[in-house]
Amino acid sequence: MSTALLTCVALLPLLACGAGAKKGSYKKAVGKQEQCCQGLQDDKTRSDCMASIVRIGDESSEDHKLNEATFRCVERNFVCEPQTGRATQEASQKAYDCISDLSN
């Protein structure tokens, strides 16, 4: 499973429930991912990478307790794979495991 897909699979169920990030955790997690994408040389690849980042559509949801915890998992575990502009497989797995633990 691709890193981006793994991240989306891990985050989408939580986002659908209105999940969100601690003041700063959401923005930091997205910022790390954006910074990773920015390292890509090809414009289309960089644009596609930016578009694949999971985002909260409603700013008021950023402070929701579950979003805070979810994006803290992403923020803490994100490691950029410069060739792809996405998280490394290991980082994605750690974020997924962290997010999975939230429901236990």
mmCIF file of N, CA, C and O in Angstrom:
data_model
loop_
_atom_site.group_PDB
_atom_site.id
_atom_site.type_symbol
_atom_site.label_atom_id
_atom_site.label_comp_id
_atom_site.label_asym_id
_atom_site.label_seq_id
_atom_site.Cartn_x
_atom_site.Cartn_y
_atom_site.Cartn_z
ATOM 1 N N MET A 1 0.855 -1.171 0.000
ATOM 2 C CA MET A 1 0.000 0.000 0.000
ATOM 3 C C MET A 1 0.899 1.231 0.000
ATOM 4 O O MET A 1 1.870 1.288 0.728
ATOM 5 N N SER A 2 0.575 2.230 -0.825
ATOM 6 C CA SER A 2 1.413 3.420 -0.899
ATOM 7 C C SER A 2 1.343 4.213 0.398
ATOM 8 O O SER A 2 0.376 4.137 1.148
ATOM 9 N N THR A 3 2.374 4.999 0.629
ATOM 10 C CA THR A 3 2.457 5.802 1.847
ATOM 11 C C THR A 3 1.297 6.776 1.926
ATOM 12 O O THR A 3 0.659 6.919 2.965
ATOM 13 N N ALA A 4 1.018 7.472 0.827
ATOM 14 C CA ALA A 4 -0.078 8.450 0.831
ATOM 15 C C ALA A 4 -1.409 7.756 1.082
ATOM 16 O O ALA A 4 -2.235 8.251 1.851
ATOM 17 N N LEU A 5 -1.609 6.612 0.446
ATOM 18 C CA LEU A 5 -2.860 5.884 0.629
ATOM 19 C C LEU A 5 -2.993 5.405 2.060
ATOM 20 O O LEU A 5 -4.055 5.520 2.672
ATOM 21 N N LEU A 6 -1.896 4.904 2.618
ATOM 22 C CA LEU A 6 -1.923 4.448 4.008
ATOM 23 C C LEU A 6 -2.291 5.595 4.936
ATOM 24 O O LEU A 6 -3.110 5.443 5.833
ATOM 25 N N THR A 7 -1.717 6.770 4.685
ATOM 26 C CA THR A 7 -2.033 7.936 5.505
ATOM 27 C C THR A 7 -3.500 8.296 5.366
ATOM 28 O O THR A 7 -4.183 8.558 6.348
ATOM 29 N N CYS A 8 -3.996 8.306 4.137
ATOM 30 C CA CYS A 8 -5.411 8.643 3.914
ATOM 31 C C CYS A 8 -6.330 7.621 4.563
ATOM 32 O O CYS A 8 -7.323 7.987 5.182
ATOM 33 N N VAL A 9 -6.000 6.351 4.401
ATOM 34 C CA VAL A 9 -6.829 5.304 4.996
ATOM 35 C C VAL A 9 -6.880 5.479 6.505
ATOM 36 O O VAL A 9 -7.922 5.332 7.132
ATOM 37 N N ALA A 10 -5.752 5.845 7.087
ATOM 38 C CA ALA A 10 -5.695 6.007 8.539
ATOM 39 C C ALA A 10 -6.465 7.229 9.001
ATOM 40 O O ALA A 10 -7.104 7.211 10.043
ATOM 41 N N LEU A 11 -6.436 8.295 8.241
ATOM 42 C CA LEU A 11 -7.017 9.553 8.689
ATOM 43 C C LEU A 11 -8.464 9.774 8.275
ATOM 44 O O LEU A 11 -9.215 10.406 9.015
ATOM 45 N N LEU A 12 -8.875 9.280 7.136
ATOM 46 C CA LEU A 12 -10.210 9.597 6.641
ATOM 47 C C LEU A 12 -11.343 9.194 7.568
ATOM 48 O O LEU A 12 -12.270 9.985 7.761
ATOM 49 N N PRO A 13 -11.331 8.010 8.175
ATOM 50 C CA PRO A 13 -12.443 7.700 9.078
ATOM 51 C C PRO A 13 -12.539 8.686 10.233
ATOM 52 O O PRO A 13 -13.627 9.047 10.664
ATOM 53 N N LEU A 14 -11.410 9.137 10.723
ATOM 54 C CA LEU A 14 -11.421 10.093 11.825
ATOM 55 C C LEU A 14 -11.889 11.456 11.354
ATOM 56 O O LEU A 14 -12.624 12.150 12.047
ATOM 57 N N LEU A 15 -11.469 11.851 10.162
ATOM 58 C CA LEU A 15 -11.883 13.146 9.626
ATOM 59 C C LEU A 15 -13.372 13.156 9.329
ATOM 60 O O LEU A 15 -14.039 14.164 9.525
ATOM 61 N N ALA A 16 -13.885 12.049 8.871
ATOM 62 C CA ALA A 16 -15.316 11.969 8.569
ATOM 63 C C ALA A 16 -16.163 12.154 9.824
ATOM 64 O O ALA A 16 -17.295 12.597 9.760
ATOM 65 N N CYS A 17 -15.592 11.837 10.955
ATOM 66 C CA CYS A 17 -16.303 11.996 12.219
ATOM 67 C C CYS A 17 -16.098 13.378 12.816
ATOM 68 O O CYS A 17 -16.509 13.643 13.932
ATOM 69 N N GLY A 18 -15.400 14.261 12.117
ATOM 70 C CA GLY A 18 -15.150 15.601 12.615
ATOM 71 C C GLY A 18 -13.896 15.686 13.455
ATOM 72 O O GLY A 18 -13.741 16.568 14.279
ATOM 73 N N ALA A 19 -12.952 14.769 13.231
ATOM 74 C CA ALA A 19 -11.725 14.756 14.015
ATOM 75 C C ALA A 19 -10.841 15.961 13.695
ATOM 76 O O ALA A 19 -10.919 16.492 12.626
ATOM 77 N N GLY A 20 -9.912 16.410 14.608
ATOM 78 C CA GLY A 20 -9.079 17.598 14.372
ATOM 79 C C GLY A 20 -7.859 17.738 15.256
ATOM 80 O O GLY A 20 -7.619 16.920 16.079
ATOM 81 N N ALA A 21 -7.094 18.791 15.158
ATOM 82 C CA ALA A 21 -5.789 18.875 15.805
ATOM 83 C C ALA A 21 -5.708 19.923 16.902
ATOM 84 O O ALA A 21 -6.380 20.924 16.852
ATOM 85 N N LYS A 22 -4.837 19.662 17.872
ATOM 86 C CA LYS A 22 -4.525 20.628 18.919
ATOM 87 C C LYS A 22 -4.069 21.902 18.224
ATOM 88 O O LYS A 22 -3.498 21.852 17.155
ATOM 89 N N LYS A 23 -4.316 23.015 18.856
ATOM 90 C CA LYS A 23 -3.862 24.240 18.226
ATOM 91 C C LYS A 23 -2.408 24.047 17.855
ATOM 92 O O LYS A 23 -1.560 23.907 18.713
ATOM 93 N N GLY A 24 -2.161 23.998 16.597
ATOM 94 C CA GLY A 24 -0.803 23.831 16.117
ATOM 95 C C GLY A 24 -0.514 22.445 15.577
ATOM 96 O O GLY A 24 0.236 22.329 14.630
ATOM 97 N N SER A 25 -1.070 21.384 16.157
ATOM 98 C CA SER A 25 -0.747 20.031 15.692
ATOM 99 C C SER A 25 -1.197 19.823 14.250
ATOM 100 O O SER A 25 -0.444 19.293 13.435
ATOM 101 N N TYR A 26 -2.402 20.247 13.931
ATOM 102 C CA TYR A 26 -2.898 20.107 12.556
ATOM 103 C C TYR A 26 -2.010 20.895 11.609
ATOM 104 O O TYR A 26 -1.520 20.375 10.606
ATOM 105 N N LYS A 27 -1.791 22.156 11.934
ATOM 106 C CA LYS A 27 -0.993 23.011 11.055
ATOM 107 C C LYS A 27 0.447 22.505 10.941
ATOM 108 O O LYS A 27 1.051 22.541 9.869
ATOM 109 N N LYS A 28 1.011 22.005 12.036
ATOM 110 C CA LYS A 28 2.368 21.477 11.996
ATOM 111 C C LYS A 28 2.439 20.216 11.145
ATOM 112 O O LYS A 28 3.380 20.033 10.364
ATOM 113 N N ALA A 29 1.461 19.328 11.312
ATOM 114 C CA ALA A 29 1.447 18.079 10.537
ATOM 115 C C ALA A 29 1.317 18.376 9.050
ATOM 116 O O ALA A 29 2.065 17.836 8.223
ATOM 117 N N VAL A 30 0.386 19.249 8.693
ATOM 118 C CA VAL A 30 0.200 19.614 7.285
ATOM 119 C C VAL A 30 1.442 20.344 6.781
ATOM 120 O O VAL A 30 1.909 20.095 5.659
ATOM 121 N N GLY A 31 1.997 21.220 7.606
ATOM 122 C CA GLY A 31 3.196 21.962 7.219
ATOM 123 C C GLY A 31 4.373 21.054 6.908
ATOM 124 O O GLY A 31 5.106 21.280 5.936
ATOM 125 N N LYS A 32 4.571 20.022 7.722
ATOM 126 C CA LYS A 32 5.656 19.076 7.466
ATOM 127 C C LYS A 32 5.454 18.366 6.132
ATOM 128 O O LYS A 32 6.407 18.164 5.376
ATOM 129 N N GLN A 33 4.208 17.986 5.862
ATOM 130 C CA GLN A 33 3.918 17.303 4.608
ATOM 131 C C GLN A 33 4.102 18.246 3.416
ATOM 132 O O GLN A 33 4.656 17.854 2.389
ATOM 133 N N GLU A 34 3.652 19.489 3.560
ATOM 134 C CA GLU A 34 3.816 20.474 2.483
ATOM 135 C C GLU A 34 5.298 20.727 2.208
ATOM 136 O O GLU A 34 5.717 20.791 1.052
ATOM 137 N N GLN A 35 6.072 20.858 3.266
ATOM 138 C CA GLN A 35 7.507 21.097 3.118
ATOM 139 C C GLN A 35 8.169 19.933 2.373
ATOM 140 O O GLN A 35 9.035 20.141 1.522
ATOM 141 N N CYS A 36 7.742 18.730 2.676
ATOM 142 C CA CYS A 36 8.274 17.552 2.005
ATOM 143 C C CYS A 36 7.939 17.598 0.512
ATOM 144 O O CYS A 36 8.800 17.365 -0.338
ATOM 145 N N CYS A 37 6.693 17.938 0.189
ATOM 146 C CA CYS A 37 6.274 18.044 -1.217
ATOM 147 C C CYS A 37 7.071 19.127 -1.947
ATOM 148 O O CYS A 37 7.402 18.974 -3.126
ATOM 149 N N GLN A 38 7.354 20.224 -1.250
ATOM 150 C CA GLN A 38 8.054 21.347 -1.877
ATOM 151 C C GLN A 38 9.448 20.970 -2.373
ATOM 152 O O GLN A 38 9.984 21.631 -3.260
ATOM 153 N N GLY A 39 10.008 19.906 -1.834
ATOM 154 C CA GLY A 39 11.326 19.459 -2.265
ATOM 155 C C GLY A 39 11.339 18.779 -3.621
ATOM 156 O O GLY A 39 12.410 18.541 -4.196
ATOM 157 N N LEU A 40 10.177 18.477 -4.144
ATOM 158 C CA LEU A 40 10.105 17.804 -5.446
ATOM 159 C C LEU A 40 10.384 18.803 -6.562
ATOM 160 O O LEU A 40 9.886 19.933 -6.544
ATOM 161 N N GLN A 41 11.146 18.396 -7.545
ATOM 162 C CA GLN A 41 11.562 19.289 -8.631
ATOM 163 C C GLN A 41 10.489 19.471 -9.699
ATOM 164 O O GLN A 41 10.311 20.569 -10.217
ATOM 165 N N ASP A 42 9.765 18.412 -10.026
ATOM 166 C CA ASP A 42 8.763 18.464 -11.086
ATOM 167 C C ASP A 42 7.499 19.173 -10.596
ATOM 168 O O ASP A 42 6.939 18.803 -9.552
ATOM 169 N N ASP A 43 7.045 20.176 -11.341
ATOM 170 C CA ASP A 43 5.880 20.973 -10.931
ATOM 171 C C ASP A 43 4.621 20.135 -10.760
ATOM 172 O O ASP A 43 3.892 20.298 -9.787
ATOM 173 N N LYS A 44 4.336 19.249 -11.715
ATOM 174 C CA LYS A 44 3.122 18.438 -11.633
ATOM 175 C C LYS A 44 3.198 17.468 -10.460
ATOM 176 O O LYS A 44 2.227 17.312 -9.718
ATOM 177 N N THR A 45 4.329 16.839 -10.284
ATOM 178 C CA THR A 45 4.505 15.898 -9.168
ATOM 179 C C THR A 45 4.351 16.629 -7.838
ATOM 180 O O THR A 45 3.691 16.138 -6.923
ATOM 181 N N ARG A 46 4.937 17.831 -7.730
ATOM 182 C CA ARG A 46 4.825 18.631 -6.519
ATOM 183 C C ARG A 46 3.366 19.031 -6.274
ATOM 184 O O ARG A 46 2.851 18.924 -5.165
ATOM 185 N N SER A 47 2.670 19.432 -7.326
ATOM 186 C CA SER A 47 1.261 19.818 -7.214
ATOM 187 C C SER A 47 0.397 18.629 -6.794
ATOM 188 O O SER A 47 -0.472 18.759 -5.932
ATOM 189 N N ASP A 48 0.646 17.471 -7.401
ATOM 190 C CA ASP A 48 -0.097 16.255 -7.041
ATOM 191 C C ASP A 48 0.162 15.865 -5.582
ATOM 192 O O ASP A 48 -0.752 15.445 -4.869
ATOM 193 N N CYS A 49 1.406 16.019 -5.151
ATOM 194 C CA CYS A 49 1.771 15.711 -3.767
ATOM 195 C C CYS A 49 1.008 16.623 -2.813
ATOM 196 O O CYS A 49 0.426 16.158 -1.834
ATOM 197 N N MET A 50 0.988 17.917 -3.107
ATOM 198 C CA MET A 50 0.281 18.875 -2.250
ATOM 199 C C MET A 50 -1.209 18.553 -2.197
ATOM 200 O O MET A 50 -1.829 18.638 -1.134
ATOM 201 N N ALA A 51 -1.768 18.164 -3.321
ATOM 202 C CA ALA A 51 -3.200 17.851 -3.392
ATOM 203 C C ALA A 51 -3.550 16.580 -2.622
ATOM 204 O O ALA A 51 -4.697 16.408 -2.199
ATOM 205 N N SER A 52 -2.571 15.699 -2.410
ATOM 206 C CA SER A 52 -2.849 14.426 -1.737
ATOM 207 C C SER A 52 -2.825 14.544 -0.205
ATOM 208 O O SER A 52 -3.188 13.602 0.494
ATOM 209 N N ILE A 53 -2.422 15.691 0.313
ATOM 210 C CA ILE A 53 -2.354 15.875 1.764
ATOM 211 C C ILE A 53 -3.773 15.958 2.329
ATOM 212 O O ILE A 53 -4.598 16.729 1.848
ATOM 213 N N VAL A 54 -4.047 15.144 3.334
ATOM 214 C CA VAL A 54 -5.357 15.144 3.981
ATOM 215 C C VAL A 54 -5.493 16.426 4.789
ATOM 216 O O VAL A 54 -4.626 16.777 5.578
ATOM 217 N N ARG A 55 -6.595 17.135 4.554
ATOM 218 C CA ARG A 55 -6.832 18.412 5.225
ATOM 219 C C ARG A 55 -8.227 18.436 5.832
ATOM 220 O O ARG A 55 -9.132 17.776 5.355
ATOM 221 N N ILE A 56 -8.378 19.245 6.869
ATOM 222 C CA ILE A 56 -9.679 19.460 7.492
ATOM 223 C C ILE A 56 -10.317 20.631 6.769
ATOM 224 O O ILE A 56 -9.716 21.691 6.672
ATOM 225 N N GLY A 57 -11.519 20.459 6.287
ATOM 226 C CA GLY A 57 -12.188 21.504 5.535
ATOM 227 C C GLY A 57 -12.784 22.602 6.398
ATOM 228 O O GLY A 57 -13.054 23.690 5.913
ATOM 229 N N ASP A 58 -12.954 22.356 7.660
ATOM 230 C CA ASP A 58 -13.611 23.298 8.564
ATOM 231 C C ASP A 58 -12.641 23.685 9.676
ATOM 232 O O ASP A 58 -12.293 22.856 10.512
ATOM 233 N N GLU A 59 -12.200 24.951 9.675
ATOM 234 C CA GLU A 59 -11.228 25.393 10.680
ATOM 235 C C GLU A 59 -11.693 25.159 12.110
ATOM 236 O O GLU A 59 -10.887 24.910 12.998
ATOM 237 N N SER A 60 -12.994 25.240 12.334
ATOM 238 C CA SER A 60 -13.491 25.048 13.698
ATOM 239 C C SER A 60 -13.275 23.613 14.184
ATOM 240 O O SER A 60 -13.295 23.360 15.385
ATOM 241 N N SER A 61 -13.048 22.690 13.276
ATOM 242 C CA SER A 61 -12.807 21.293 13.648
ATOM 243 C C SER A 61 -11.360 21.024 14.037
ATOM 244 O O SER A 61 -11.048 19.978 14.588
ATOM 245 N N GLU A 62 -10.472 21.984 13.767
ATOM 246 C CA GLU A 62 -9.056 21.783 14.061
ATOM 247 C C GLU A 62 -8.801 21.559 15.548
ATOM 248 O O GLU A 62 -7.866 20.871 15.920
ATOM 249 N N ASP A 63 -9.633 22.145 16.394
ATOM 250 C CA ASP A 63 -9.427 22.030 17.835
ATOM 251 C C ASP A 63 -10.178 20.856 18.466
ATOM 252 O O ASP A 63 -10.094 20.652 19.674
ATOM 253 N N HIS A 64 -10.899 20.094 17.670
ATOM 254 C CA HIS A 64 -11.633 18.937 18.179
ATOM 255 C C HIS A 64 -10.636 17.959 18.799
ATOM 256 O O HIS A 64 -9.550 17.720 18.271
ATOM 257 N N LYS A 65 -10.981 17.404 19.933
ATOM 258 C CA LYS A 65 -10.089 16.523 20.700
ATOM 259 C C LYS A 65 -9.537 15.367 19.860
ATOM 260 O O LYS A 65 -8.342 15.069 19.913
ATOM 261 N N LEU A 66 -10.384 14.712 19.078
ATOM 262 C CA LEU A 66 -9.929 13.579 18.275
ATOM 263 C C LEU A 66 -9.023 14.033 17.138
ATOM 264 O O LEU A 66 -8.037 13.382 16.815
ATOM 265 N N ASN A 67 -9.321 15.184 16.541
ATOM 266 C CA ASN A 67 -8.438 15.725 15.500
ATOM 267 C C ASN A 67 -7.074 16.069 16.088
ATOM 268 O O ASN A 67 -6.044 15.822 15.474
ATOM 269 N N GLU A 68 -7.095 16.659 17.263
ATOM 270 C CA GLU A 68 -5.841 17.013 17.943
ATOM 271 C C GLU A 68 -4.958 15.776 18.074
ATOM 272 O O GLU A 68 -3.788 15.794 17.709
ATOM 273 N N ALA A 69 -5.521 14.719 18.579
ATOM 274 C CA ALA A 69 -4.764 13.483 18.789
ATOM 275 C C ALA A 69 -4.332 12.855 17.467
ATOM 276 O O ALA A 69 -3.202 12.371 17.336
ATOM 277 N N THR A 70 -5.217 12.873 16.484
ATOM 278 C CA THR A 70 -4.919 12.268 15.183
ATOM 279 C C THR A 70 -3.742 12.957 14.510
ATOM 280 O O THR A 70 -2.784 12.308 14.087
ATOM 281 N N PHE A 71 -3.815 14.268 14.423
ATOM 282 C CA PHE A 71 -2.750 14.984 13.731
ATOM 283 C C PHE A 71 -1.475 15.074 14.561
ATOM 284 O O PHE A 71 -0.388 15.247 14.021
ATOM 285 N N ARG A 72 -1.588 14.922 15.874
ATOM 286 C CA ARG A 72 -0.386 14.828 16.698
ATOM 287 C C ARG A 72 0.365 13.550 16.319
ATOM 288 O O ARG A 72 1.598 13.543 16.271
ATOM 289 N N CYS A 73 -0.363 12.463 16.049
ATOM 290 C CA CYS A 73 0.274 11.214 15.608
ATOM 291 C C CYS A 73 1.039 11.441 14.299
ATOM 292 O O CYS A 73 2.173 10.981 14.143
ATOM 293 N N VAL A 74 0.412 12.140 13.376
ATOM 294 C CA VAL A 74 1.056 12.413 12.089
ATOM 295 C C VAL A 74 2.275 13.305 12.308
ATOM 296 O O VAL A 74 3.369 13.023 11.811
ATOM 297 N N GLU A 75 2.089 14.373 13.068
ATOM 298 C CA GLU A 75 3.172 15.332 13.315
ATOM 299 C C GLU A 75 4.387 14.657 13.954
ATOM 300 O O GLU A 75 5.522 14.843 13.528
ATOM 301 N N ARG A 76 4.158 13.870 14.980
ATOM 302 C CA ARG A 76 5.256 13.234 15.714
ATOM 303 C C ARG A 76 5.996 12.190 14.905
ATOM 304 O O ARG A 76 7.181 11.938 15.133
ATOM 305 N N ASN A 77 5.301 11.546 13.987
ATOM 306 C CA ASN A 77 5.894 10.411 13.278
ATOM 307 C C ASN A 77 6.332 10.710 11.855
ATOM 308 O O ASN A 77 6.960 9.868 11.214
ATOM 309 N N PHE A 78 6.029 11.887 11.343
ATOM 310 C CA PHE A 78 6.327 12.182 9.943
ATOM 311 C C PHE A 78 7.823 12.268 9.692
ATOM 312 O O PHE A 78 8.548 12.987 10.364
ATOM 313 N N VAL A 79 8.263 11.500 8.705
ATOM 314 C CA VAL A 79 9.633 11.558 8.198
ATOM 315 C C VAL A 79 9.515 11.618 6.683
ATOM 316 O O VAL A 79 8.886 10.758 6.065
ATOM 317 N N CYS A 80 10.111 12.648 6.095
ATOM 318 C CA CYS A 80 9.995 12.874 4.656
ATOM 319 C C CYS A 80 10.856 11.905 3.852
ATOM 320 O O CYS A 80 12.016 11.666 4.181
ATOM 321 N N GLU A 81 10.270 11.377 2.788
ATOM 322 C CA GLU A 81 10.997 10.605 1.782
ATOM 323 C C GLU A 81 11.197 11.567 0.614
ATOM 324 O O GLU A 81 10.264 11.803 -0.161
ATOM 325 N N PRO A 82 12.372 12.182 0.484
ATOM 326 C CA PRO A 82 12.579 13.255 -0.485
ATOM 327 C C PRO A 82 12.307 12.866 -1.942
ATOM 328 O O PRO A 82 11.906 13.712 -2.735
ATOM 329 N N GLN A 83 12.485 11.612 -2.294
ATOM 330 C CA GLN A 83 12.257 11.181 -3.671
ATOM 331 C C GLN A 83 10.771 11.171 -4.038
ATOM 332 O O GLN A 83 10.421 11.307 -5.200
ATOM 333 N N THR A 84 9.896 10.985 -3.041
ATOM 334 C CA THR A 84 8.455 10.901 -3.313
ATOM 335 C C THR A 84 7.687 12.118 -2.809
ATOM 336 O O THR A 84 6.564 12.363 -3.238
ATOM 337 N N GLY A 85 8.275 12.854 -1.866
ATOM 338 C CA GLY A 85 7.575 13.982 -1.266
ATOM 339 C C GLY A 85 6.548 13.553 -0.232
ATOM 340 O O GLY A 85 5.748 14.350 0.234
ATOM 341 N N ARG A 86 6.579 12.304 0.157
ATOM 342 C CA ARG A 86 5.610 11.770 1.112
ATOM 343 C C ARG A 86 6.345 11.146 2.298
ATOM 344 O O ARG A 86 7.558 11.063 2.307
ATOM 345 N N ALA A 87 5.592 10.704 3.269
ATOM 346 C CA ALA A 87 6.189 10.058 4.440
ATOM 347 C C ALA A 87 6.839 8.740 4.044
ATOM 348 O O ALA A 87 6.389 8.051 3.121
ATOM 349 N N THR A 88 7.884 8.386 4.769
ATOM 350 C CA THR A 88 8.496 7.079 4.551
ATOM 351 C C THR A 88 7.493 6.000 4.956
ATOM 352 O O THR A 88 6.552 6.262 5.715
ATOM 353 N N GLN A 89 7.713 4.801 4.480
ATOM 354 C CA GLN A 89 6.834 3.688 4.834
ATOM 355 C C GLN A 89 6.836 3.467 6.339
ATOM 356 O O GLN A 89 5.782 3.280 6.954
ATOM 357 N N GLU A 90 7.998 3.531 6.947
ATOM 358 C CA GLU A 90 8.102 3.338 8.398
ATOM 359 C C GLU A 90 7.339 4.433 9.155
ATOM 360 O O GLU A 90 6.624 4.153 10.122
ATOM 361 N N ALA A 91 7.476 5.678 8.710
ATOM 362 C CA ALA A 91 6.772 6.792 9.358
ATOM 363 C C ALA A 91 5.263 6.633 9.211
ATOM 364 O O ALA A 91 4.512 6.879 10.162
ATOM 365 N N SER A 92 4.827 6.223 8.042
ATOM 366 C CA SER A 92 3.392 6.001 7.823
ATOM 367 C C SER A 92 2.859 4.914 8.733
ATOM 368 O O SER A 92 1.765 5.041 9.287
ATOM 369 N N GLN A 93 3.629 3.858 8.880
ATOM 370 C CA GLN A 93 3.199 2.761 9.749
ATOM 371 C C GLN A 93 3.114 3.216 11.196
ATOM 372 O O GLN A 93 2.162 2.897 11.913
ATOM 373 N N LYS A 94 4.094 4.000 11.646
ATOM 374 C CA LYS A 94 4.074 4.499 13.014
ATOM 375 C C LYS A 94 2.877 5.418 13.246
ATOM 376 O O LYS A 94 2.220 5.341 14.290
ATOM 377 N N ALA A 95 2.591 6.298 12.288
ATOM 378 C CA ALA A 95 1.428 7.184 12.413
ATOM 379 C C ALA A 95 0.147 6.363 12.424
ATOM 380 O O ALA A 95 -0.763 6.612 13.230
ATOM 381 N N TYR A 96 0.060 5.369 11.558
ATOM 382 C CA TYR A 96 -1.114 4.492 11.510
ATOM 383 C C TYR A 96 -1.315 3.776 12.840
ATOM 384 O O TYR A 96 -2.423 3.730 13.378
ATOM 385 N N ASP A 97 -0.225 3.232 13.388
ATOM 386 C CA ASP A 97 -0.304 2.524 14.668
ATOM 387 C C ASP A 97 -0.747 3.466 15.776
ATOM 388 O O ASP A 97 -1.583 3.117 16.614
ATOM 389 N N CYS A 98 -0.216 4.672 15.781
ATOM 390 C CA CYS A 98 -0.585 5.672 16.774
ATOM 391 C C CYS A 98 -2.082 5.998 16.676
ATOM 392 O O CYS A 98 -2.784 6.036 17.680
ATOM 393 N N ILE A 99 -2.550 6.207 15.462
ATOM 394 C CA ILE A 99 -3.950 6.535 15.233
ATOM 395 C C ILE A 99 -4.847 5.357 15.633
ATOM 396 O O ILE A 99 -5.895 5.538 16.244
ATOM 397 N N SER A 100 -4.403 4.151 15.292
ATOM 398 C CA SER A 100 -5.168 2.951 15.666
ATOM 399 C C SER A 100 -5.303 2.845 17.182
ATOM 400 O O SER A 100 -6.346 2.438 17.695
ATOM 401 N N ASP A 101 -4.247 3.204 17.885
ATOM 402 C CA ASP A 101 -4.277 3.146 19.351
ATOM 403 C C ASP A 101 -5.270 4.130 19.943
ATOM 404 O O ASP A 101 -5.750 3.930 21.068
ATOM 405 N N LEU A 102 -5.607 5.175 19.220
ATOM 406 C CA LEU A 102 -6.564 6.168 19.732
ATOM 407 C C LEU A 102 -7.949 5.575 19.932
ATOM 408 O O LEU A 102 -8.696 6.016 20.799
ATOM 409 N N SER A 103 -8.290 4.579 19.133
ATOM 410 C CA SER A 103 -9.627 3.992 19.235
ATOM 411 C C SER A 103 -9.692 2.873 20.271
ATOM 412 O O SER A 103 -10.760 2.336 20.528
ATOM 413 N N ASN A 104 -8.580 2.526 20.851
ATOM 414 C CA ASN A 104 -8.553 1.461 21.876
ATOM 415 C C ASN A 104 -8.764 2.002 23.251
ATOM 416 O O ASN A 104 -8.555 3.049 23.634
#
